[in-house]
PDB file of C-alpha atoms in Angstrom:
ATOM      1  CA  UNK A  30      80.676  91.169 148.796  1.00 77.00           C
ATOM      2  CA  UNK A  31      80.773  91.394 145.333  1.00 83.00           C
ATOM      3  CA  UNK A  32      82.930  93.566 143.056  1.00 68.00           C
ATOM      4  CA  UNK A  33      81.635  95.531 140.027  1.00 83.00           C
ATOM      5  CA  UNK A  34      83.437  96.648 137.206  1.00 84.00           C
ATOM      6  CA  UNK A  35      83.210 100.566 137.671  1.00 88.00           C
ATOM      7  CA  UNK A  36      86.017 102.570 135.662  1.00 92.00           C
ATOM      8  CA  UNK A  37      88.651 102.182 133.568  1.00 92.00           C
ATOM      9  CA  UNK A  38      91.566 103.956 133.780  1.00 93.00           C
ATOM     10  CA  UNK A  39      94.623 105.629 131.734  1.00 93.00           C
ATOM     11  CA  UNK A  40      97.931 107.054 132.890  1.00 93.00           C
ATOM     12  CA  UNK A  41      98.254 109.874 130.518  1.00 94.00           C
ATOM     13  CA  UNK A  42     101.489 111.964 129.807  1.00 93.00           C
ATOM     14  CA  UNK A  43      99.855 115.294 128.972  1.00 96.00           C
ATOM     15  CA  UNK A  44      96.192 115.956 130.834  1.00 97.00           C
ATOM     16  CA  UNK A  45      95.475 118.533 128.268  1.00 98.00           C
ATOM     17  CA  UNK A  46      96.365 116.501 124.828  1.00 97.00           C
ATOM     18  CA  UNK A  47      94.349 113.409 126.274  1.00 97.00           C
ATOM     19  CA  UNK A  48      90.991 115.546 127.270  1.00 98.00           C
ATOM     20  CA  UNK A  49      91.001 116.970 123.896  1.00 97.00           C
ATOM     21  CA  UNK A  50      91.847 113.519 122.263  1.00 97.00           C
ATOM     22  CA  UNK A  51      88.853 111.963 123.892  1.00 97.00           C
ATOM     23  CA  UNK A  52      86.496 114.612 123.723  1.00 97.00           C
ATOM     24  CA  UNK A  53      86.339 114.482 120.100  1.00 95.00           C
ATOM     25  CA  UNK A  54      85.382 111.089 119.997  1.00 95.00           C
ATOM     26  CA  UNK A  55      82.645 112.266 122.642  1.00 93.00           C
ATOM     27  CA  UNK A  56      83.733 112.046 126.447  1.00 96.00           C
ATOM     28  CA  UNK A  57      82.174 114.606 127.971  1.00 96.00           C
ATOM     29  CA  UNK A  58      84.950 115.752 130.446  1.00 97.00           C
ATOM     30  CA  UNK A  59      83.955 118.634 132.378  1.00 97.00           C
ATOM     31  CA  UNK A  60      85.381 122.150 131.505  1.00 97.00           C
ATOM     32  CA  UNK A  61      88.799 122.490 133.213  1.00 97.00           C
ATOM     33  CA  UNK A  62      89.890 118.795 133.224  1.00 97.00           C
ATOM     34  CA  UNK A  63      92.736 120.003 131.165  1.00 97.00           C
ATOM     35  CA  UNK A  64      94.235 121.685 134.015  1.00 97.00           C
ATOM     36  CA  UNK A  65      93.676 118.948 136.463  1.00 97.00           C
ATOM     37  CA  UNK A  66      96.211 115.677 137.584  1.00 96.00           C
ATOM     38  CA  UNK A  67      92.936 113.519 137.508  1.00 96.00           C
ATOM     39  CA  UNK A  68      89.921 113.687 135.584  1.00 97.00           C
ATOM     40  CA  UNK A  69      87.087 111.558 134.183  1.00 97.00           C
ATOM     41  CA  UNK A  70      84.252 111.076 132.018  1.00 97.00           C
ATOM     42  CA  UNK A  71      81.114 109.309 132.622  1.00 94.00           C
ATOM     43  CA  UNK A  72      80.005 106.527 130.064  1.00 90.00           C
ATOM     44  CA  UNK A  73      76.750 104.591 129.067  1.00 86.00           C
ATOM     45  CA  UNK A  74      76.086 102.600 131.907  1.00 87.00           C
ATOM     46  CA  UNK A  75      77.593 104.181 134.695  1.00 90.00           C
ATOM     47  CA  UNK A  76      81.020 103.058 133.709  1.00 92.00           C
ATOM     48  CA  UNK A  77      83.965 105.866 133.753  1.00 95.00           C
ATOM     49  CA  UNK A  78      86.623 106.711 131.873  1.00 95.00           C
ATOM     50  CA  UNK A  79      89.804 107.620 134.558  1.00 95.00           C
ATOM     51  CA  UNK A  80      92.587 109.701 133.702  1.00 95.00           C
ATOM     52  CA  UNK A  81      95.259 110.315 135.880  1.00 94.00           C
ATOM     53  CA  UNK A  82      98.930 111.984 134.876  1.00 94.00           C
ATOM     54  CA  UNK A  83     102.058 110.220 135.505  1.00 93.00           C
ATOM     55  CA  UNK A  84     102.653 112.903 138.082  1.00 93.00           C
ATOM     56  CA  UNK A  85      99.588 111.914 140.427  1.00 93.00           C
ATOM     57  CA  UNK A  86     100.462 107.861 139.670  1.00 91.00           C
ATOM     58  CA  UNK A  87     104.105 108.779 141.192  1.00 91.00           C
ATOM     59  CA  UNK A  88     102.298 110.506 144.100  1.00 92.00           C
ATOM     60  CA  UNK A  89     101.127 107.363 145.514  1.00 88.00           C
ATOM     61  CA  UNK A  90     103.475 104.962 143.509  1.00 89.00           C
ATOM     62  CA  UNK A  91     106.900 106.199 143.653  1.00 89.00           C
ATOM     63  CA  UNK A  92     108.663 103.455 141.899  1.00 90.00           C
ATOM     64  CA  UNK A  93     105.664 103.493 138.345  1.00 87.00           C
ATOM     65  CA  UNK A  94     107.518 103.828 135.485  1.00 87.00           C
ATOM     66  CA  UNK A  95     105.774 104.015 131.875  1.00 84.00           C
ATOM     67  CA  UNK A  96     105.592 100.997 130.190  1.00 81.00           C
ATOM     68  CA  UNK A  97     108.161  99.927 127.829  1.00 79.00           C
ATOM     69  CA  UNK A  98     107.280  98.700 123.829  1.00 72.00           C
ATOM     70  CA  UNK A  99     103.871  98.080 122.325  1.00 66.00           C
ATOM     71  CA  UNK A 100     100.676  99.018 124.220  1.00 67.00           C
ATOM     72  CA  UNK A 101      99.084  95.734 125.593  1.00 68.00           C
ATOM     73  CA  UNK A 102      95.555  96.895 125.683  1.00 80.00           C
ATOM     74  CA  UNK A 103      93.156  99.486 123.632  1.00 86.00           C
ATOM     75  CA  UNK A 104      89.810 100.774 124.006  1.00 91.00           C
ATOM     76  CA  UNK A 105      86.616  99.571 121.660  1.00 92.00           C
ATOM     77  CA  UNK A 106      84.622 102.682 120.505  1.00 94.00           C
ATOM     78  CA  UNK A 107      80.998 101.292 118.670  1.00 93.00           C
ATOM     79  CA  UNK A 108      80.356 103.901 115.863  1.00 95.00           C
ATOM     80  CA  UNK A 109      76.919 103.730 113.789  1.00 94.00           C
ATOM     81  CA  UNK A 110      78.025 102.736 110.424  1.00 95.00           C
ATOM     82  CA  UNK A 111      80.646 101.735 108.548  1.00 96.00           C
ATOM     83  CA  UNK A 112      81.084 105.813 106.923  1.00 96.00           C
ATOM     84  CA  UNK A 113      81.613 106.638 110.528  1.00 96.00           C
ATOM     85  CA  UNK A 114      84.454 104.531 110.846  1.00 96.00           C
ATOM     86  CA  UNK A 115      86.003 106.352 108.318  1.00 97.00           C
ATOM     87  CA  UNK A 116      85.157 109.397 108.922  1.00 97.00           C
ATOM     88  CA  UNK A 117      86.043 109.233 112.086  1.00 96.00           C
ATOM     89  CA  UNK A 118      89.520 107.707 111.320  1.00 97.00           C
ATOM     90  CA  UNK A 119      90.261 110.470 108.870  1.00 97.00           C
ATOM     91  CA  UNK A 120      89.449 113.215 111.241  1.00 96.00           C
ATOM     92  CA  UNK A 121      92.063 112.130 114.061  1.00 97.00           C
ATOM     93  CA  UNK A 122      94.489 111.071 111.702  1.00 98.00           C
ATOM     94  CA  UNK A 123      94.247 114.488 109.739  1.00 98.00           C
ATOM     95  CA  UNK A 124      94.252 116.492 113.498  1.00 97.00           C
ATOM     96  CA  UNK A 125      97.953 114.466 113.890  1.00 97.00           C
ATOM     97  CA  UNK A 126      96.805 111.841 115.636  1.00 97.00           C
ATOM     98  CA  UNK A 127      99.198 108.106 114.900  1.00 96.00           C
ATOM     99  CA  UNK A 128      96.937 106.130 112.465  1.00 96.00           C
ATOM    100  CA  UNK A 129      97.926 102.695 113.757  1.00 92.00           C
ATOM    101  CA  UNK A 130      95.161 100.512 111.559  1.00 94.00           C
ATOM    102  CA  UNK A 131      93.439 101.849 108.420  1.00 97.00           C
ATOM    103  CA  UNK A 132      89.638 101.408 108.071  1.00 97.00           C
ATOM    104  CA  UNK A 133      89.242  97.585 106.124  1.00 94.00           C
ATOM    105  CA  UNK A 134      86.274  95.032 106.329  1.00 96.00           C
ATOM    106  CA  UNK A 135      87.373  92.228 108.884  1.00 92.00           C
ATOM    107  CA  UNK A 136      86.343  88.646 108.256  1.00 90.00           C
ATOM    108  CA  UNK A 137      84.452  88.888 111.657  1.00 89.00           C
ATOM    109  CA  UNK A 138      81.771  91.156 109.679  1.00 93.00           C
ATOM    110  CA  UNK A 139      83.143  94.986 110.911  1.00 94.00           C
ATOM    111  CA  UNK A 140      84.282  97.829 109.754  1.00 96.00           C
ATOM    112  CA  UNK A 141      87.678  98.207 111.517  1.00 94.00           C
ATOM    113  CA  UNK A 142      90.610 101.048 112.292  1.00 95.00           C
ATOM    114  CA  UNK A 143      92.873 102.068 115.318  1.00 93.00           C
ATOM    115  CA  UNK A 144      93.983 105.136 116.173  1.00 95.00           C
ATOM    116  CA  UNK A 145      96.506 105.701 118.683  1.00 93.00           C
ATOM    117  CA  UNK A 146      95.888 108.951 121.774  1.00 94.00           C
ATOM    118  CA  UNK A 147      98.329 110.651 122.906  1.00 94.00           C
ATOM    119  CA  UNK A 148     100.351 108.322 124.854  1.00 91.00           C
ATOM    120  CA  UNK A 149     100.172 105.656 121.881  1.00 90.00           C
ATOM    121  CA  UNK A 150      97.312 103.825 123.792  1.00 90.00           C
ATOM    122  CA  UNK A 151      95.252 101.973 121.071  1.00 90.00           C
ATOM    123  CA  UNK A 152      91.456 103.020 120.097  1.00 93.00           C
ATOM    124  CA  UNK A 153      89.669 100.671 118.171  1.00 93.00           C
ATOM    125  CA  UNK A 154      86.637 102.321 116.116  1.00 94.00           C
ATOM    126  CA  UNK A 155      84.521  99.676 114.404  1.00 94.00           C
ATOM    127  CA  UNK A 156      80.942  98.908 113.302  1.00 95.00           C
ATOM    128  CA  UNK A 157      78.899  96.210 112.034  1.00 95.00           C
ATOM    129  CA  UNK A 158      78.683  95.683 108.495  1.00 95.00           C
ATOM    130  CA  UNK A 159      75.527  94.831 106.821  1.00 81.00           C
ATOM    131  CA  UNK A 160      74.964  91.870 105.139  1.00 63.00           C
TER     132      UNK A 160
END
């Protein structure tokens, strides 16, 4: 037997602020995922995004508590250029979302920024830069 990476999942807070979150940076959740405990989002590949309120995460896990501090993990979002980066960054962060990381050229040749969802998780936009 042989496991396979399949989904990766996200204890959200508030189903409604997450779906809207992630659909405008392009998950396709289906209509009414807002209203849901658990939803998800099919990716590139077969891979899924998960999202699952605290509420449902108690359900089977009475003693989960949210995670205390910084966020240990953050998800990796490819955009086309480097202008998407930014553009990208400035519509969140002008919709209210937590700017964590302005766009900025890293040494490692991208264009870089994080933006934090709802629940403070980190999303990392970034694309190559040209030479």
């Amino acid at each position: 037997m042989t496991a396979r990476f399949d989904a990766i999942g996200l204890v959200v807070s508030d189903m409604a602020a997450s779906v809207t979150f992630y659909r405008r940076l392009g998950f396709a959740f289906p209509e009414g995922s807002e209203d849901q405990p658990h939803a998800e989002a099919g990716l590139p590949g077969g891979i899924r995004l998960l999202l699952d309120t605290e509420e449902t995460v108690r359900s089977f896990h009475s003693a989960w508590r949210p995670p205390a501090g910084g966020g240990r993990h953050s998800l990796a979002l490819l955009c086309d250029t480097p202008e998407e980066v930014d553009a990208l960054y400035e519509e969140l962060t002008g919709a209210g979302y937590h700017g964590e990381l302005k766009p900025w050229n890293a040494v490692w040749g991208q264009r870089y920024a994080v933006v934090h969802d709802p629940d403070g998780n980190g999303v990392d936009l970034f694309a190559r830069l040209v030479a």
